[in-house]
PDB file of C-alpha atoms in Angstrom:
ATOM      1  CA  MET A   1      79.941  64.442 112.743  1.00 80.00           C
ATOM      2  CA  ALA A   2      81.402  67.404 114.302  1.00 84.00           C
ATOM      3  CA  THR A   3      79.180  69.050 116.764  1.00 91.00           C
ATOM      4  CA  PRO A   4      78.374  72.966 116.426  1.00 91.00           C
ATOM      5  CA  ALA A   5      80.626  73.614 119.455  1.00 92.00           C
ATOM      6  CA  GLN A   6      83.639  71.691 117.629  1.00 92.00           C
ATOM      7  CA  TRP A   7      82.921  73.600 114.269  1.00 93.00           C
ATOM      8  CA  LEU A   8      83.031  76.823 116.457  1.00 92.00           C
ATOM      9  CA  GLU A   9      86.295  75.742 117.961  1.00 90.00           C
ATOM     10  CA  GLY A  10      87.608  74.784 114.708  1.00 89.00           C
ATOM     11  CA  ALA A  11      87.082  78.399 113.504  1.00 90.00           C
ATOM     12  CA  ARG A  12      89.412  79.333 116.173  1.00 88.00           C
ATOM     13  CA  PRO A  13      87.743  82.229 117.625  1.00 89.00           C
ATOM     14  CA  ARG A  14      90.755  83.361 119.750  1.00 83.00           C
ATOM     15  CA  THR A  15      92.407  84.487 116.490  1.00 85.00           C
ATOM     16  CA  LEU A  16      89.622  86.610 115.322  1.00 90.00           C
ATOM     17  CA  PRO A  17      90.824  89.757 116.802  1.00 89.00           C
ATOM     18  CA  ALA A  18      93.633  89.954 114.356  1.00 87.00           C
ATOM     19  CA  ALA A  19      90.702  90.362 111.542  1.00 92.00           C
ATOM     20  CA  LEU A  20      88.800  92.809 113.825  1.00 95.00           C
ATOM     21  CA  ALA A  21      91.565  95.309 115.090  1.00 96.00           C
ATOM     22  CA  PRO A  22      92.927  96.298 111.548  1.00 97.00           C
ATOM     23  CA  VAL A  23      89.330  97.053 110.388  1.00 97.00           C
ATOM     24  CA  LEU A  24      88.763  99.182 113.449  1.00 97.00           C
ATOM     25  CA  VAL A  25      92.060 100.878 113.022  1.00 98.00           C
ATOM     26  CA  GLY A  26      91.538 101.401 109.337  1.00 98.00           C
ATOM     27  CA  SER A  27      87.987 102.915 109.918  1.00 98.00           C
ATOM     28  CA  GLY A  28      89.574 105.196 112.603  1.00 97.00           C
ATOM     29  CA  VAL A  29      92.221 106.468 109.984  1.00 98.00           C
ATOM     30  CA  ALA A  30      89.340 107.207 107.709  1.00 97.00           C
ATOM     31  CA  ALA A  31      87.559 109.179 110.263  1.00 97.00           C
ATOM     32  CA  ALA A  32      90.867 111.154 110.997  1.00 96.00           C
ATOM     33  CA  LEU A  33      90.859 111.989 107.368  1.00 96.00           C
ATOM     34  CA  ASP A  34      87.027 113.038 107.427  1.00 95.00           C
ATOM     35  CA  GLY A  35      86.411 109.903 105.207  1.00 96.00           C
ATOM     36  CA  PHE A  36      84.373 107.644 107.477  1.00 97.00           C
ATOM     37  CA  ARG A  37      81.524 105.509 105.740  1.00 96.00           C
ATOM     38  CA  LEU A  38      79.828 102.964 107.807  1.00 96.00           C
ATOM     39  CA  GLY A  39      78.625 100.786 104.805  1.00 96.00           C
ATOM     40  CA  PRO A  40      82.295 100.132 103.487  1.00 96.00           C
ATOM     41  CA  ALA A  41      83.515  99.524 106.935  1.00 97.00           C
ATOM     42  CA  LEU A  42      80.987  97.058 107.622  1.00 97.00           C
ATOM     43  CA  LEU A  43      81.897  95.392 104.362  1.00 97.00           C
ATOM     44  CA  ALA A  44      85.520  95.346 105.085  1.00 96.00           C
ATOM     45  CA  LEU A  45      84.612  93.812 108.530  1.00 96.00           C
ATOM     46  CA  VAL A  46      82.793  90.943 106.710  1.00 97.00           C
ATOM     47  CA  VAL A  47      85.733  90.309 104.429  1.00 96.00           C
ATOM     48  CA  ALA A  48      88.451  90.502 107.231  1.00 95.00           C
ATOM     49  CA  LEU A  49      86.148  87.976 109.772  1.00 95.00           C
ATOM     50  CA  SER A  50      85.074  85.626 107.095  1.00 96.00           C
ATOM     51  CA  LEU A  51      88.886  85.412 105.597  1.00 94.00           C
ATOM     52  CA  GLN A  52      89.975  84.681 108.974  1.00 93.00           C
ATOM     53  CA  VAL A  53      87.732  81.796 109.613  1.00 95.00           C
ATOM     54  CA  ALA A  54      88.375  80.438 105.905  1.00 94.00           C
ATOM     55  CA  VAL A  55      92.306  80.401 106.720  1.00 93.00           C
ATOM     56  CA  ASN A  56      91.481  78.692 109.803  1.00 92.00           C
ATOM     57  CA  TYR A  57      89.812  76.028 108.288  1.00 95.00           C
ATOM     58  CA  ALA A  58      91.872  75.799 105.376  1.00 93.00           C
ATOM     59  CA  ASN A  59      94.680  75.208 107.614  1.00 91.00           C
ATOM     60  CA  ASP A  60      92.782  72.584 109.663  1.00 91.00           C
ATOM     61  CA  TYR A  61      92.107  70.883 106.197  1.00 93.00           C
ATOM     62  CA  SER A  62      95.730  71.010 104.795  1.00 90.00           C
ATOM     63  CA  ASP A  63      97.672  70.127 108.068  1.00 86.00           C
ATOM     64  CA  GLY A  64      94.998  67.358 108.663  1.00 85.00           C
ATOM     65  CA  LYS A  65      95.635  65.953 105.158  1.00 85.00           C
ATOM     66  CA  ARG A  66      99.425  66.159 105.874  1.00 80.00           C
ATOM     67  CA  GLY A  67      99.176  64.611 109.295  1.00 75.00           C
ATOM     68  CA  THR A  68     100.924  67.412 110.894  1.00 70.00           C
ATOM     69  CA  ASP A  69      97.904  67.602 113.503  1.00 63.00           C
ATOM     70  CA  ALA A  70      97.958  64.141 114.424  1.00 58.00           C
ATOM     71  CA  VAL A  71      99.673  65.255 118.036  1.00 58.00           C
ATOM     72  CA  ARG A  72      98.535  68.703 118.984  1.00 59.00           C
ATOM     73  CA  VAL A  73      99.039  70.675 122.260  1.00 63.00           C
ATOM     74  CA  GLY A  74      96.523  73.476 121.350  1.00 63.00           C
ATOM     75  CA  PRO A  75      93.027  73.578 120.423  1.00 71.00           C
ATOM     76  CA  MET A  76      91.194  70.663 118.760  1.00 76.00           C
ATOM     77  CA  ARG A  77      91.439  70.448 114.861  1.00 84.00           C
ATOM     78  CA  LEU A  78      88.594  69.167 113.139  1.00 92.00           C
ATOM     79  CA  VAL A  79      90.518  66.795 110.694  1.00 92.00           C
ATOM     80  CA  GLY A  80      93.339  65.824 113.082  1.00 85.00           C
ATOM     81  CA  SER A  81      91.053  64.675 115.682  1.00 84.00           C
ATOM     82  CA  GLY A  82      88.788  62.861 113.441  1.00 87.00           C
ATOM     83  CA  ALA A  83      85.741  64.893 114.388  1.00 89.00           C
ATOM     84  CA  ALA A  84      85.193  65.956 110.544  1.00 92.00           C
ATOM     85  CA  THR A  85      86.115  64.485 107.395  1.00 94.00           C
ATOM     86  CA  PRO A  86      88.744  66.558 105.217  1.00 92.00           C
ATOM     87  CA  GLN A  87      85.875  67.084 102.598  1.00 95.00           C
ATOM     88  CA  GLN A  88      83.549  68.481 105.233  1.00 96.00           C
ATOM     89  CA  VAL A  89      86.282  71.142 106.449  1.00 95.00           C
ATOM     90  CA  LEU A  90      87.355  71.782 102.788  1.00 95.00           C
ATOM     91  CA  VAL A  91      83.693  72.935 102.124  1.00 96.00           C
ATOM     92  CA  ALA A  92      83.330  75.054 105.258  1.00 95.00           C
ATOM     93  CA  ALA A  93      86.696  76.771 104.209  1.00 95.00           C
ATOM     94  CA  MET A  94      85.398  77.299 100.686  1.00 97.00           C
ATOM     95  CA  ILE A  95      81.988  78.794 101.954  1.00 97.00           C
ATOM     96  CA  ALA A  96      83.917  81.185 104.398  1.00 96.00           C
ATOM     97  CA  PHE A  97      86.228  82.076 101.291  1.00 96.00           C
ATOM     98  CA  ALA A  98      82.990  82.734  99.111  1.00 97.00           C
ATOM     99  CA  VAL A  99      81.429  84.965 101.812  1.00 97.00           C
ATOM    100  CA  ALA A 100      84.806  87.001 101.850  1.00 96.00           C
ATOM    101  CA  GLY A 101      84.679  87.107  98.079  1.00 95.00           C
ATOM    102  CA  LEU A 102      81.232  88.264  97.906  1.00 97.00           C
ATOM    103  CA  ALA A 103      81.661  90.878 100.584  1.00 96.00           C
ATOM    104  CA  GLY A 104      84.945  92.025  98.619  1.00 95.00           C
ATOM    105  CA  LEU A 105      82.960  92.336  95.521  1.00 96.00           C
ATOM    106  CA  ALA A 106      80.312  94.557  97.200  1.00 96.00           C
ATOM    107  CA  LEU A 107      83.321  96.701  98.830  1.00 96.00           C
ATOM    108  CA  ALA A 108      84.975  97.021  95.261  1.00 95.00           C
ATOM    109  CA  ALA A 109      81.675  98.180  93.688  1.00 95.00           C
ATOM    110  CA  VAL A 110      81.430 101.145  96.352  1.00 93.00           C
ATOM    111  CA  SER A 111      85.052 102.138  96.146  1.00 92.00           C
ATOM    112  CA  SER A 112      87.330 100.943  93.350  1.00 91.00           C
ATOM    113  CA  TRP A 113      87.477  97.901  91.412  1.00 91.00           C
ATOM    114  CA  TRP A 114      91.338  97.629  92.308  1.00 90.00           C
ATOM    115  CA  MET A 115      90.098  95.892  95.541  1.00 92.00           C
ATOM    116  CA  VAL A 116      89.162  92.883  93.439  1.00 94.00           C
ATOM    117  CA  ALA A 117      92.808  92.134  92.719  1.00 94.00           C
ATOM    118  CA  VAL A 118      93.866  92.846  96.214  1.00 93.00           C
ATOM    119  CA  GLY A 119      90.832  90.420  97.432  1.00 93.00           C
ATOM    120  CA  ALA A 120      92.037  87.669  95.002  1.00 94.00           C
ATOM    121  CA  VAL A 121      95.695  87.996  96.116  1.00 95.00           C
ATOM    122  CA  SER A 122      94.530  87.714  99.747  1.00 93.00           C
ATOM    123  CA  ILE A 123      92.574  84.581  99.112  1.00 93.00           C
ATOM    124  CA  LEU A 124      95.459  83.095  97.288  1.00 93.00           C
ATOM    125  CA  ALA A 125      97.699  83.941 100.096  1.00 92.00           C
ATOM    126  CA  ALA A 126      95.359  82.600 102.658  1.00 90.00           C
ATOM    127  CA  TRP A 127      95.177  79.173 100.796  1.00 92.00           C
ATOM    128  CA  THR A 128      98.882  78.568 100.254  1.00 92.00           C
ATOM    129  CA  TYR A 129      99.688  79.184 103.977  1.00 89.00           C
ATOM    130  CA  THR A 130      99.461  75.584 104.681  1.00 84.00           C
ATOM    131  CA  GLY A 131      97.887  74.452 101.266  1.00 85.00           C
ATOM    132  CA  GLY A 132      99.043  73.565  97.762  1.00 81.00           C
ATOM    133  CA  PRO A 133     102.375  72.060  96.958  1.00 82.00           C
ATOM    134  CA  ILE A 134     104.749  74.754  98.586  1.00 83.00           C
ATOM    135  CA  PRO A 135     103.087  76.040 101.674  1.00 88.00           C
ATOM    136  CA  TYR A 136     105.093  78.836 102.929  1.00 88.00           C
ATOM    137  CA  GLY A 137     103.804  78.544 106.645  1.00 84.00           C
ATOM    138  CA  TYR A 138     106.187  75.390 106.506  1.00 86.00           C
ATOM    139  CA  ARG A 139     108.893  77.430 105.530  1.00 87.00           C
ATOM    140  CA  ALA A 140     108.936  80.115 108.198  1.00 89.00           C
ATOM    141  CA  LEU A 141     107.045  82.860 106.156  1.00 92.00           C
ATOM    142  CA  GLY A 142     103.958  82.776 108.045  1.00 91.00           C
ATOM    143  CA  GLU A 143     104.802  85.934 110.006  1.00 94.00           C
ATOM    144  CA  VAL A 144     105.519  87.810 106.694  1.00 94.00           C
ATOM    145  CA  PHE A 145     102.023  86.867 105.548  1.00 92.00           C
ATOM    146  CA  VAL A 146     100.158  87.769 108.624  1.00 93.00           C
ATOM    147  CA  PHE A 147     102.118  91.284 108.937  1.00 96.00           C
ATOM    148  CA  VAL A 148     101.249  92.043 105.243  1.00 95.00           C
ATOM    149  CA  PHE A 149      97.808  90.980 105.149  1.00 93.00           C
ATOM    150  CA  PHE A 150      96.309  91.409 108.596  1.00 92.00           C
ATOM    151  CA  GLY A 151      98.532  94.525 108.941  1.00 94.00           C
ATOM    152  CA  LEU A 152      99.229  96.481 105.980  1.00 95.00           C
ATOM    153  CA  VAL A 153      96.358  95.260 103.608  1.00 96.00           C
ATOM    154  CA  ALA A 154      93.788  95.084 106.110  1.00 95.00           C
ATOM    155  CA  VAL A 155      94.263  98.643 107.579  1.00 97.00           C
ATOM    156  CA  VAL A 156      95.176 100.500 104.448  1.00 97.00           C
ATOM    157  CA  GLY A 157      92.363  98.566 102.529  1.00 96.00           C
ATOM    158  CA  THR A 158      89.953  99.495 104.996  1.00 97.00           C
ATOM    159  CA  THR A 159      90.748 103.136 104.949  1.00 97.00           C
ATOM    160  CA  PHE A 160      90.858 103.163 101.034  1.00 97.00           C
ATOM    161  CA  GLY A 161      87.685 101.431 100.847  1.00 95.00           C
ATOM    162  CA  GLN A 162      86.205 104.581 102.579  1.00 96.00           C
ATOM    163  CA  THR A 163      88.423 107.355 101.438  1.00 96.00           C
ATOM    164  CA  ARG A 164      89.467 106.142  98.002  1.00 94.00           C
ATOM    165  CA  SER A 165      92.888 107.408  98.862  1.00 92.00           C
ATOM    166  CA  LEU A 166      96.062 106.018 100.274  1.00 93.00           C
ATOM    167  CA  ASP A 167      97.560 108.114 103.242  1.00 94.00           C
ATOM    168  CA  GLY A 168     100.522 107.851 105.042  1.00 96.00           C
ATOM    169  CA  LEU A 169      98.731 107.752 108.251  1.00 97.00           C
ATOM    170  CA  ALA A 170      96.976 104.499 107.186  1.00 97.00           C
ATOM    171  CA  PHE A 171     100.463 102.646 106.541  1.00 98.00           C
ATOM    172  CA  ALA A 172     101.856 104.002 109.727  1.00 97.00           C
ATOM    173  CA  ALA A 173      98.585 102.743 111.860  1.00 98.00           C
ATOM    174  CA  ALA A 174      98.796  99.564 110.131  1.00 97.00           C
ATOM    175  CA  VAL A 175     102.392  98.653 111.587  1.00 98.00           C
ATOM    176  CA  PRO A 176     101.521  98.207 115.188  1.00 98.00           C
ATOM    177  CA  ILE A 177      98.428  96.331 114.396  1.00 97.00           C
ATOM    178  CA  GLY A 178     100.358  94.133 112.088  1.00 96.00           C
ATOM    179  CA  LEU A 179     103.170  93.322 114.650  1.00 97.00           C
ATOM    180  CA  LEU A 180     100.442  92.458 117.419  1.00 97.00           C
ATOM    181  CA  SER A 181      98.921  90.152 114.864  1.00 95.00           C
ATOM    182  CA  VAL A 182     102.372  88.604 114.165  1.00 96.00           C
ATOM    183  CA  ALA A 183     102.745  88.089 117.937  1.00 96.00           C
ATOM    184  CA  LEU A 184      99.619  85.984 117.833  1.00 94.00           C
ATOM    185  CA  LEU A 185     101.169  83.741 115.292  1.00 94.00           C
ATOM    186  CA  VAL A 186     104.554  83.580 117.245  1.00 96.00           C
ATOM    187  CA  VAL A 187     102.816  82.500 120.425  1.00 95.00           C
ATOM    188  CA  ASN A 188     100.845  79.924 118.717  1.00 92.00           C
ATOM    189  CA  ASN A 189     103.934  78.377 116.985  1.00 93.00           C
ATOM    190  CA  LEU A 190     105.742  78.560 120.144  1.00 95.00           C
ATOM    191  CA  ARG A 191     103.173  76.414 121.904  1.00 91.00           C
ATOM    192  CA  ASP A 192     103.506  73.926 118.756  1.00 89.00           C
ATOM    193  CA  VAL A 193     107.126  74.190 118.409  1.00 91.00           C
ATOM    194  CA  HIS A 194     108.389  70.553 119.533  1.00 89.00           C
ATOM    195  CA  GLY A 195     105.426  69.004 117.550  1.00 85.00           C
ATOM    196  CA  ASP A 196     105.894  70.982 114.435  1.00 86.00           C
ATOM    197  CA  ALA A 197     109.771  70.180 114.563  1.00 88.00           C
ATOM    198  CA  ALA A 198     108.745  66.442 114.935  1.00 84.00           C
ATOM    199  CA  VAL A 199     106.686  66.436 111.664  1.00 80.00           C
ATOM    200  CA  GLY A 200     108.985  68.626 109.681  1.00 81.00           C
ATOM    201  CA  LYS A 201     106.950  71.864 109.810  1.00 84.00           C
ATOM    202  CA  ARG A 202     109.684  74.577 109.713  1.00 89.00           C
ATOM    203  CA  THR A 203     107.977  77.656 111.452  1.00 92.00           C
ATOM    204  CA  LEU A 204     109.808  80.681 112.477  1.00 94.00           C
ATOM    205  CA  ALA A 205     109.705  79.247 116.104  1.00 95.00           C
ATOM    206  CA  VAL A 206     111.366  76.126 114.946  1.00 94.00           C
ATOM    207  CA  LEU A 207     114.121  77.784 113.296  1.00 94.00           C
ATOM    208  CA  LEU A 208     114.629  80.344 116.157  1.00 95.00           C
ATOM    209  CA  GLY A 209     114.303  77.795 118.894  1.00 94.00           C
ATOM    210  CA  GLU A 210     112.394  78.440 122.183  1.00 94.00           C
ATOM    211  CA  ALA A 211     114.584  80.893 123.649  1.00 96.00           C
ATOM    212  CA  ARG A 212     114.942  83.412 120.638  1.00 97.00           C
ATOM    213  CA  THR A 213     111.049  82.974 119.903  1.00 97.00           C
ATOM    214  CA  ARG A 214     110.180  84.202 123.566  1.00 97.00           C
ATOM    215  CA  ILE A 215     112.443  87.026 123.178  1.00 97.00           C
ATOM    216  CA  ALA A 216     110.983  87.772 119.635  1.00 97.00           C
ATOM    217  CA  TYR A 217     107.470  87.601 120.916  1.00 98.00           C
ATOM    218  CA  THR A 218     108.219  90.266 123.486  1.00 98.00           C
ATOM    219  CA  GLY A 219     110.069  92.325 121.021  1.00 98.00           C
ATOM    220  CA  LEU A 220     107.083  92.644 118.809  1.00 98.00           C
ATOM    221  CA  LEU A 221     104.938  93.905 121.716  1.00 98.00           C
ATOM    222  CA  VAL A 222     107.585  96.624 122.779  1.00 98.00           C
ATOM    223  CA  VAL A 223     107.792  97.708 118.912  1.00 98.00           C
ATOM    224  CA  ALA A 224     104.195  97.745 118.302  1.00 98.00           C
ATOM    225  CA  PHE A 225     103.751 100.111 121.403  1.00 98.00           C
ATOM    226  CA  ALA A 226     106.881 102.153 120.279  1.00 98.00           C
ATOM    227  CA  CYS A 227     105.112 102.726 116.841  1.00 98.00           C
ATOM    228  CA  ILE A 228     102.099 103.834 118.702  1.00 98.00           C
ATOM    229  CA  VAL A 229     104.153 106.482 120.497  1.00 98.00           C
ATOM    230  CA  ALA A 230     105.790 107.528 117.059  1.00 97.00           C
ATOM    231  CA  ILE A 231     102.192 108.063 115.509  1.00 97.00           C
ATOM    232  CA  GLY A 232     101.389 110.131 118.731  1.00 97.00           C
ATOM    233  CA  VAL A 233     103.904 112.719 117.993  1.00 96.00           C
ATOM    234  CA  GLU A 234     101.667 113.944 114.814  1.00 94.00           C
ATOM    235  CA  ARG A 235      98.328 112.590 116.303  1.00 96.00           C
ATOM    236  CA  PRO A 236      98.461 113.071 119.992  1.00 97.00           C
ATOM    237  CA  TRP A 237      95.144 111.336 120.586  1.00 97.00           C
ATOM    238  CA  ALA A 238      96.355 108.046 119.050  1.00 97.00           C
ATOM    239  CA  LEU A 239      98.419 107.571 122.348  1.00 97.00           C
ATOM    240  CA  LEU A 240      95.197 106.288 123.763  1.00 97.00           C
ATOM    241  CA  GLY A 241      96.277 103.026 122.264  1.00 97.00           C
ATOM    242  CA  LEU A 242      98.909 102.939 125.061  1.00 98.00           C
ATOM    243  CA  LEU A 243      96.184 102.285 127.711  1.00 98.00           C
ATOM    244  CA  ALA A 244      96.178  98.823 126.415  1.00 98.00           C
ATOM    245  CA  ALA A 245      99.848  98.293 127.298  1.00 97.00           C
ATOM    246  CA  PRO A 246      99.275  96.755 130.859  1.00 97.00           C
ATOM    247  CA  LEU A 247      97.351  93.934 129.191  1.00 98.00           C
ATOM    248  CA  ALA A 248     100.674  92.828 127.643  1.00 97.00           C
ATOM    249  CA  VAL A 249     102.208  92.230 131.261  1.00 97.00           C
ATOM    250  CA  PRO A 250     100.623  88.755 131.940  1.00 97.00           C
ATOM    251  CA  PRO A 251     101.310  87.234 128.509  1.00 97.00           C
ATOM    252  CA  VAL A 252     105.007  88.480 128.625  1.00 98.00           C
ATOM    253  CA  ARG A 253     105.420  87.205 131.895  1.00 97.00           C
ATOM    254  CA  THR A 254     104.410  83.754 130.810  1.00 97.00           C
ATOM    255  CA  VAL A 255     106.380  83.686 127.931  1.00 97.00           C
ATOM    256  CA  LEU A 256     109.574  84.872 129.317  1.00 97.00           C
ATOM    257  CA  GLY A 257     109.015  82.808 132.377  1.00 96.00           C
ATOM    258  CA  GLY A 258     109.122  79.675 130.245  1.00 94.00           C
ATOM    259  CA  GLY A 259     105.507  78.840 129.786  1.00 93.00           C
ATOM    260  CA  ARG A 260     104.909  75.711 127.346  1.00 91.00           C
ATOM    261  CA  GLY A 261     102.286  73.562 126.063  1.00 85.00           C
ATOM    262  CA  PRO A 262      98.709  74.276 127.395  1.00 87.00           C
ATOM    263  CA  VAL A 263      99.634  77.367 129.430  1.00 92.00           C
ATOM    264  CA  LEU A 264     100.286  79.099 126.034  1.00 93.00           C
ATOM    265  CA  ILE A 265      96.709  78.445 124.985  1.00 90.00           C
ATOM    266  CA  GLY A 266      95.862  81.034 127.611  1.00 92.00           C
ATOM    267  CA  THR A 267      98.682  83.254 126.358  1.00 95.00           C
ATOM    268  CA  LEU A 268      97.288  83.160 123.083  1.00 93.00           C
ATOM    269  CA  LYS A 269      93.737  84.490 124.128  1.00 93.00           C
ATOM    270  CA  ALA A 270      95.468  87.031 126.346  1.00 96.00           C
ATOM    271  CA  THR A 271      97.561  88.318 123.200  1.00 96.00           C
ATOM    272  CA  GLY A 272      94.124  88.369 121.207  1.00 94.00           C
ATOM    273  CA  GLN A 273      92.501  90.564 123.992  1.00 95.00           C
ATOM    274  CA  LEU A 274      95.445  92.798 123.926  1.00 97.00           C
ATOM    275  CA  THR A 275      95.442  92.995 119.982  1.00 96.00           C
ATOM    276  CA  LEU A 276      91.674  93.964 120.042  1.00 96.00           C
ATOM    277  CA  ALA A 277      92.017  96.413 122.933  1.00 97.00           C
ATOM    278  CA  THR A 278      95.020  97.992 121.275  1.00 98.00           C
ATOM    279  CA  GLY A 279      92.953  98.306 118.008  1.00 97.00           C
ATOM    280  CA  VAL A 280      89.882  99.691 119.794  1.00 97.00           C
ATOM    281  CA  LEU A 281      91.855 102.493 121.527  1.00 98.00           C
ATOM    282  CA  LEU A 282      94.108 103.534 118.630  1.00 98.00           C
ATOM    283  CA  ALA A 283      90.866 103.512 116.320  1.00 98.00           C
ATOM    284  CA  LEU A 284      89.393 105.739 118.871  1.00 97.00           C
ATOM    285  CA  GLY A 285      92.337 108.091 119.351  1.00 97.00           C
ATOM    286  CA  LEU A 286      92.685 108.138 115.632  1.00 97.00           C
ATOM    287  CA  ALA A 287      89.039 109.436 115.170  1.00 97.00           C
ATOM    288  CA  LEU A 288      89.319 111.975 117.809  1.00 95.00           C
ATOM    289  CA  SER A 289      92.463 113.303 116.009  1.00 87.00           C
TER     290      SER A 289
END
């Protein structure tokens, strides 16, 4: 029987900034458009956080069932370590998906019922990342999923839930947050690149190889902050997001310096902190604009 601490670790709290940051930025865009509404913003936050936890448990379940977590460098997996049975982890994932679904229904009720379709697609994409007969996370498409759903869908959806409009500013603001979220996945897969290759899990890191993956990680951060500069041309206060840039130095130094294995666990945490700090500052800058 897994302990509460192990269940918390299985939820992978280091990845939660990828869920929190886009909701903050989407709310900042809503404020910039004079449409901020606290209720829908909180519902969007519940959807994002519970969906992130759900996908983490679902990945734990699916990877554990396939045996691809038997040897891991990163944080403990519940099924792979034997701390919990696959059925227990599946139930945890379903509970988190249910919470996301209920919060999504409430958000749709106060905004637009089109949000139900968006939520359903998001849940399906979360499950089929490593679940189902053709998991796209095993085919180097995980980064696409993260950019679309933790960037575009999360930011634009949060803004739409409050303003009931699709504005170009929301799409623009979604790009840097989506890229930072992708960087989280890239460094996670860089850490596991050799183990994934050994079990046939073809992530983007496996296809690119270590050297190119390290360059790709750095490039994602550079382009993300370049996008904030571009947004700042029209919304100068958005440049507050650049204040988070110094936080990128330590993880970039570790990645480009050849850090491997357990060292990259700290880099994952640092990338999460960078993502969250950028989200907070960009959201504040957009709100002030």
